XYZ file of C-alpha atoms in Angstrom:
304
model
C 56.610 -79.386 -33.147
C 57.630 -80.730 -36.570
C 54.355 -79.469 -38.075
C 54.929 -75.991 -36.599
C 58.503 -75.843 -37.964
C 57.380 -76.939 -41.420
C 54.538 -74.409 -41.299
C 56.975 -71.649 -40.383
C 59.326 -72.624 -43.179
C 56.431 -72.620 -45.633
C 55.372 -69.149 -44.506
C 58.921 -67.847 -44.823
C 59.140 -69.214 -48.386
C 55.766 -67.722 -49.373
C 56.694 -64.328 -47.944
C 60.084 -64.380 -49.690
C 58.392 -65.093 -53.005
C 55.847 -62.335 -52.414
C 58.575 -59.857 -51.512
C 60.608 -60.732 -54.583
C 57.739 -60.720 -57.019
C 55.474 -57.850 -55.919
C 55.259 -54.470 -57.625
C 55.852 -51.498 -55.344
C 53.613 -49.281 -57.473
C 50.164 -50.057 -58.849
C 49.162 -49.444 -62.441
C 47.436 -46.226 -61.346
C 50.462 -44.988 -59.408
C 49.328 -46.149 -56.000
C 50.752 -48.761 -53.637
C 50.468 -52.535 -53.939
C 49.072 -53.701 -50.606
C 49.644 -57.228 -49.276
C 46.746 -59.110 -47.686
C 47.467 -62.394 -45.842
C 44.749 -64.958 -45.107
C 44.408 -68.150 -43.152
C 43.213 -71.425 -44.690
C 39.549 -70.817 -43.799
C 37.061 -69.664 -46.417
C 35.749 -66.593 -44.556
C 39.041 -64.632 -44.416
C 39.645 -65.508 -48.084
C 36.258 -64.029 -48.978
C 36.993 -60.935 -46.866
C 40.340 -60.483 -48.632
C 38.518 -60.389 -51.991
C 35.952 -57.940 -50.642
C 38.689 -55.626 -49.393
C 40.611 -55.984 -52.660
C 37.585 -55.105 -54.785
C 36.615 -52.085 -52.691
C 40.155 -50.675 -52.436
C 40.829 -51.094 -56.143
C 37.417 -49.571 -56.978
C 37.722 -46.538 -54.676
C 41.465 -45.774 -54.675
C 44.528 -45.906 -56.901
C 45.973 -48.805 -54.878
C 45.990 -52.521 -55.671
C 45.812 -55.540 -53.355
C 47.724 -58.824 -53.674
C 46.442 -61.751 -51.637
C 48.530 -64.534 -50.106
C 46.316 -67.425 -48.975
C 46.603 -70.510 -46.760
C 48.823 -69.207 -43.979
C 48.497 -71.949 -41.414
C 48.045 -69.967 -38.220
C 47.048 -66.475 -37.076
C 50.305 -65.922 -35.120
C 52.219 -66.266 -38.411
C 50.052 -63.547 -39.928
C 50.678 -61.288 -36.959
C 54.406 -61.729 -37.278
C 54.221 -60.940 -40.995
C 52.252 -57.781 -40.228
C 54.856 -56.712 -37.676
C 57.641 -57.269 -40.245
C 55.644 -55.279 -42.874
C 55.431 -58.315 -45.131
C 51.627 -58.063 -44.926
C 49.642 -54.862 -44.686
C 46.157 -56.240 -44.044
C 44.455 -59.305 -42.617
C 41.359 -60.642 -40.857
C 41.744 -61.767 -37.238
C 39.305 -62.914 -34.541
C 38.773 -61.423 -31.107
C 38.967 -64.714 -29.188
C 42.559 -65.113 -30.381
C 43.505 -62.924 -27.392
C 42.906 -65.949 -25.116
C 45.261 -68.284 -27.030
C 48.437 -67.851 -24.970
C 49.750 -64.700 -26.666
C 49.935 -62.839 -23.338
C 50.670 -63.529 -19.694
C 47.697 -64.454 -17.487
C 47.885 -61.158 -15.614
C 47.492 -59.231 -18.894
C 44.296 -60.924 -20.044
C 41.007 -61.426 -18.247
C 39.027 -64.260 -19.786
C 35.490 -63.255 -20.707
C 32.744 -64.515 -22.959
C 31.394 -60.980 -23.364
C 31.994 -59.983 -26.998
C 32.647 -56.285 -26.221
C 35.190 -57.039 -23.493
C 36.948 -59.647 -25.601
C 37.190 -57.273 -28.560
C 38.465 -54.438 -26.387
C 41.274 -56.611 -25.040
C 42.227 -57.841 -28.520
C 42.352 -54.289 -29.849
C 44.463 -53.001 -26.993
C 46.900 -55.873 -26.495
C 47.522 -56.859 -30.113
C 47.537 -53.237 -31.206
C 50.394 -52.425 -28.871
C 52.328 -55.647 -29.451
C 52.284 -55.511 -33.237
C 51.707 -51.800 -33.926
C 48.477 -52.383 -35.806
C 44.930 -51.115 -35.789
C 42.412 -53.795 -34.867
C 39.111 -52.514 -36.230
C 35.696 -53.037 -34.637
C 33.880 -56.178 -35.784
C 33.052 -56.665 -39.430
C 29.730 -57.952 -38.130
C 30.159 -61.730 -38.189
C 31.631 -64.281 -35.805
C 33.141 -67.708 -36.394
C 32.734 -69.527 -33.097
C 31.100 -72.573 -31.578
C 27.299 -72.693 -31.572
C 24.425 -75.107 -31.158
C 22.115 -75.944 -34.079
C 18.948 -78.033 -34.329
C 16.717 -79.207 -37.115
C 14.623 -76.193 -38.183
C 11.291 -78.019 -38.061
C 11.910 -79.101 -34.483
C 12.912 -75.580 -33.445
C 9.881 -73.950 -35.065
C 7.392 -76.497 -33.764
C 8.604 -75.991 -30.216
C 9.375 -72.238 -30.396
C 13.077 -72.817 -29.737
C 15.272 -69.811 -30.556
C 17.992 -69.899 -27.882
C 20.052 -72.538 -26.107
C 18.128 -72.151 -22.846
C 14.960 -73.248 -24.678
C 16.396 -76.768 -25.094
C 16.219 -77.414 -21.353
C 12.993 -79.416 -21.185
C 13.722 -81.302 -24.410
C 17.389 -82.140 -23.891
C 16.959 -85.466 -22.015
C 15.262 -86.897 -25.123
C 17.777 -85.482 -27.651
C 21.045 -86.781 -29.082
C 23.773 -84.244 -29.761
C 26.576 -84.827 -32.266
C 29.829 -82.940 -31.928
C 33.484 -83.057 -32.790
C 35.234 -85.183 -30.180
C 37.305 -82.288 -28.812
C 34.227 -80.469 -27.540
C 33.415 -83.385 -25.238
C 36.812 -83.024 -23.624
C 37.521 -79.260 -23.632
C 37.836 -77.986 -20.053
C 36.608 -74.374 -20.212
C 34.127 -74.273 -23.072
C 33.355 -77.984 -23.535
C 30.368 -80.160 -22.777
C 30.886 -80.462 -19.007
C 31.114 -76.703 -18.572
C 28.119 -76.290 -20.906
C 26.019 -78.514 -18.625
C 26.968 -76.424 -15.609
C 26.180 -73.145 -17.375
C 22.843 -74.136 -18.953
C 21.678 -76.615 -16.280
C 20.829 -79.557 -18.526
C 22.497 -82.416 -20.407
C 21.452 -84.262 -23.532
C 20.167 -87.830 -23.527
C 23.202 -88.903 -25.518
C 26.339 -87.112 -26.761
C 28.295 -88.593 -29.667
C 31.729 -87.443 -30.768
C 32.493 -87.791 -34.491
C 34.000 -86.164 -37.558
C 32.320 -82.943 -38.574
C 31.171 -84.310 -41.951
C 29.501 -87.282 -40.227
C 27.904 -84.937 -37.711
C 26.093 -83.029 -40.428
C 25.123 -86.202 -42.264
C 23.723 -87.496 -38.962
C 21.380 -84.568 -38.398
C 20.360 -84.620 -42.064
C 19.391 -88.319 -41.752
C 17.552 -87.842 -38.391
C 20.169 -89.821 -36.508
C 21.013 -86.717 -34.494
C 18.774 -83.981 -33.085
C 21.346 -81.325 -32.216
C 24.907 -80.538 -33.353
C 27.713 -78.214 -32.397
C 28.398 -75.956 -35.348
C 30.676 -73.064 -36.134
C 28.435 -70.045 -36.613
C 29.381 -69.519 -40.259
C 29.308 -73.172 -41.342
C 27.623 -73.323 -44.762
C 26.031 -76.648 -43.802
C 23.625 -74.619 -41.665
C 22.097 -73.463 -44.934
C 22.691 -76.686 -46.856
C 20.732 -78.770 -44.299
C 18.316 -75.986 -43.252
C 19.354 -75.932 -39.588
C 18.429 -73.415 -36.907
C 21.416 -71.846 -35.166
C 20.399 -71.055 -31.601
C 21.225 -67.881 -29.701
C 23.867 -68.382 -27.012
C 21.782 -66.419 -24.515
C 24.142 -67.023 -21.590
C 27.284 -66.150 -23.586
C 28.837 -69.535 -22.908
C 31.070 -69.870 -25.959
C 34.079 -67.513 -26.226
C 33.443 -64.910 -28.912
C 35.445 -65.001 -32.163
C 34.269 -61.816 -33.860
C 36.040 -61.112 -37.130
C 37.851 -57.809 -37.572
C 40.036 -56.287 -40.213
C 43.536 -55.389 -39.025
C 45.997 -53.027 -40.701
C 49.456 -51.698 -39.979
C 49.210 -48.288 -38.274
C 51.935 -46.918 -40.525
C 49.919 -47.855 -43.626
C 46.625 -46.233 -42.658
C 48.358 -43.075 -41.468
C 50.156 -42.738 -44.773
C 47.104 -43.652 -46.894
C 43.941 -42.289 -45.211
C 41.915 -43.276 -48.299
C 42.627 -46.911 -47.446
C 41.568 -46.296 -43.849
C 38.310 -44.862 -45.178
C 37.566 -48.017 -47.133
C 38.335 -50.217 -44.130
C 36.148 -48.025 -41.880
C 33.252 -48.522 -44.303
C 33.417 -52.327 -43.887
C 32.999 -52.284 -40.095
C 29.630 -53.735 -39.119
C 28.589 -54.323 -42.718
C 28.614 -58.150 -43.021
C 26.472 -60.216 -40.630
C 27.031 -63.822 -39.609
C 24.108 -64.747 -41.868
C 25.706 -62.870 -44.768
C 29.035 -64.632 -44.331
C 27.333 -68.029 -43.960
C 25.603 -67.427 -47.304
C 28.871 -66.354 -48.935
C 30.599 -69.483 -47.637
C 27.729 -71.561 -48.976
C 28.281 -70.068 -52.433
C 31.976 -71.010 -52.287
C 32.115 -74.273 -50.336
C 28.844 -75.844 -51.472
C 27.904 -74.186 -54.773
C 31.460 -74.041 -56.111
C 31.892 -70.336 -56.771
C 35.346 -68.825 -56.391
C 35.920 -66.474 -53.485
C 36.376 -63.643 -55.988
C 33.075 -64.403 -57.733
C 31.171 -64.615 -54.453
C 32.652 -61.359 -53.152
C 32.023 -59.490 -56.393
C 28.392 -60.631 -56.660
C 27.783 -59.689 -53.015
C 29.190 -56.156 -53.470
C 27.302 -55.638 -56.708
C 24.024 -56.721 -55.068
C 24.700 -54.233 -52.257
C 25.415 -51.507 -54.787
C 28.927 -50.996 -53.473
C 30.712 -51.584 -56.793
C 29.578 -51.430 -60.413
């Protein structure tokens, strides 16, 4: 509770400073738009991509406020018109925002996205766009050599090998009731020879040093590239989907259709593999989020 209160106070202070210091009019006579991001690298990269495209294609400018601790704080700021734009994830709809009779839990990406668009759209008067193209959710990864030698591309393919494999995971996955290890065994019909809970950094070091055979990974973790891992297809849709989408205040995009046009152009344009590579450039190679976003857009021919 104390952490939540401190986080809320921090957000209030940040928003007050933004409100006091922002320009209402851009240098080209447009509007200064406010983009709020969470602490994760992927929404920070997306904020820079949106900023570069909007400033390249319109008269508007974008100011970015980073490191908001939780998505509900961003939603509240959108509702209060303190932020105009953000990135949110479809699986957020299952995180106690709505009564049980309003939400039907599903691991189907399309159904989850549809519920997020409808319920959050009405509650906060915002447009929740279709997926950007990438997801940031739990997955299972193996050493690439092992996967290629045994023609393993999806989680079901691990069935006959699992008794001889050791999986490393963050401790919470071993205990989670709905999408944790016990439910995984029931869905896929196998269990690993050994399951070890540990810190994420140790998990990746373990598979790098051949102490682990399989790990739970978030689908955009840059360590997938760093350690040349194979992310397996969740062919039974076990893990809840967390597809990333841009969100914008309805009032904003009605007033500025040119902004809506830019946001529409981003839908479906950045794959999970693309975002993983972008996060690798930032988190592993040391590029800034702005540098990574700009290089990506230049390579795609979307900005000069």
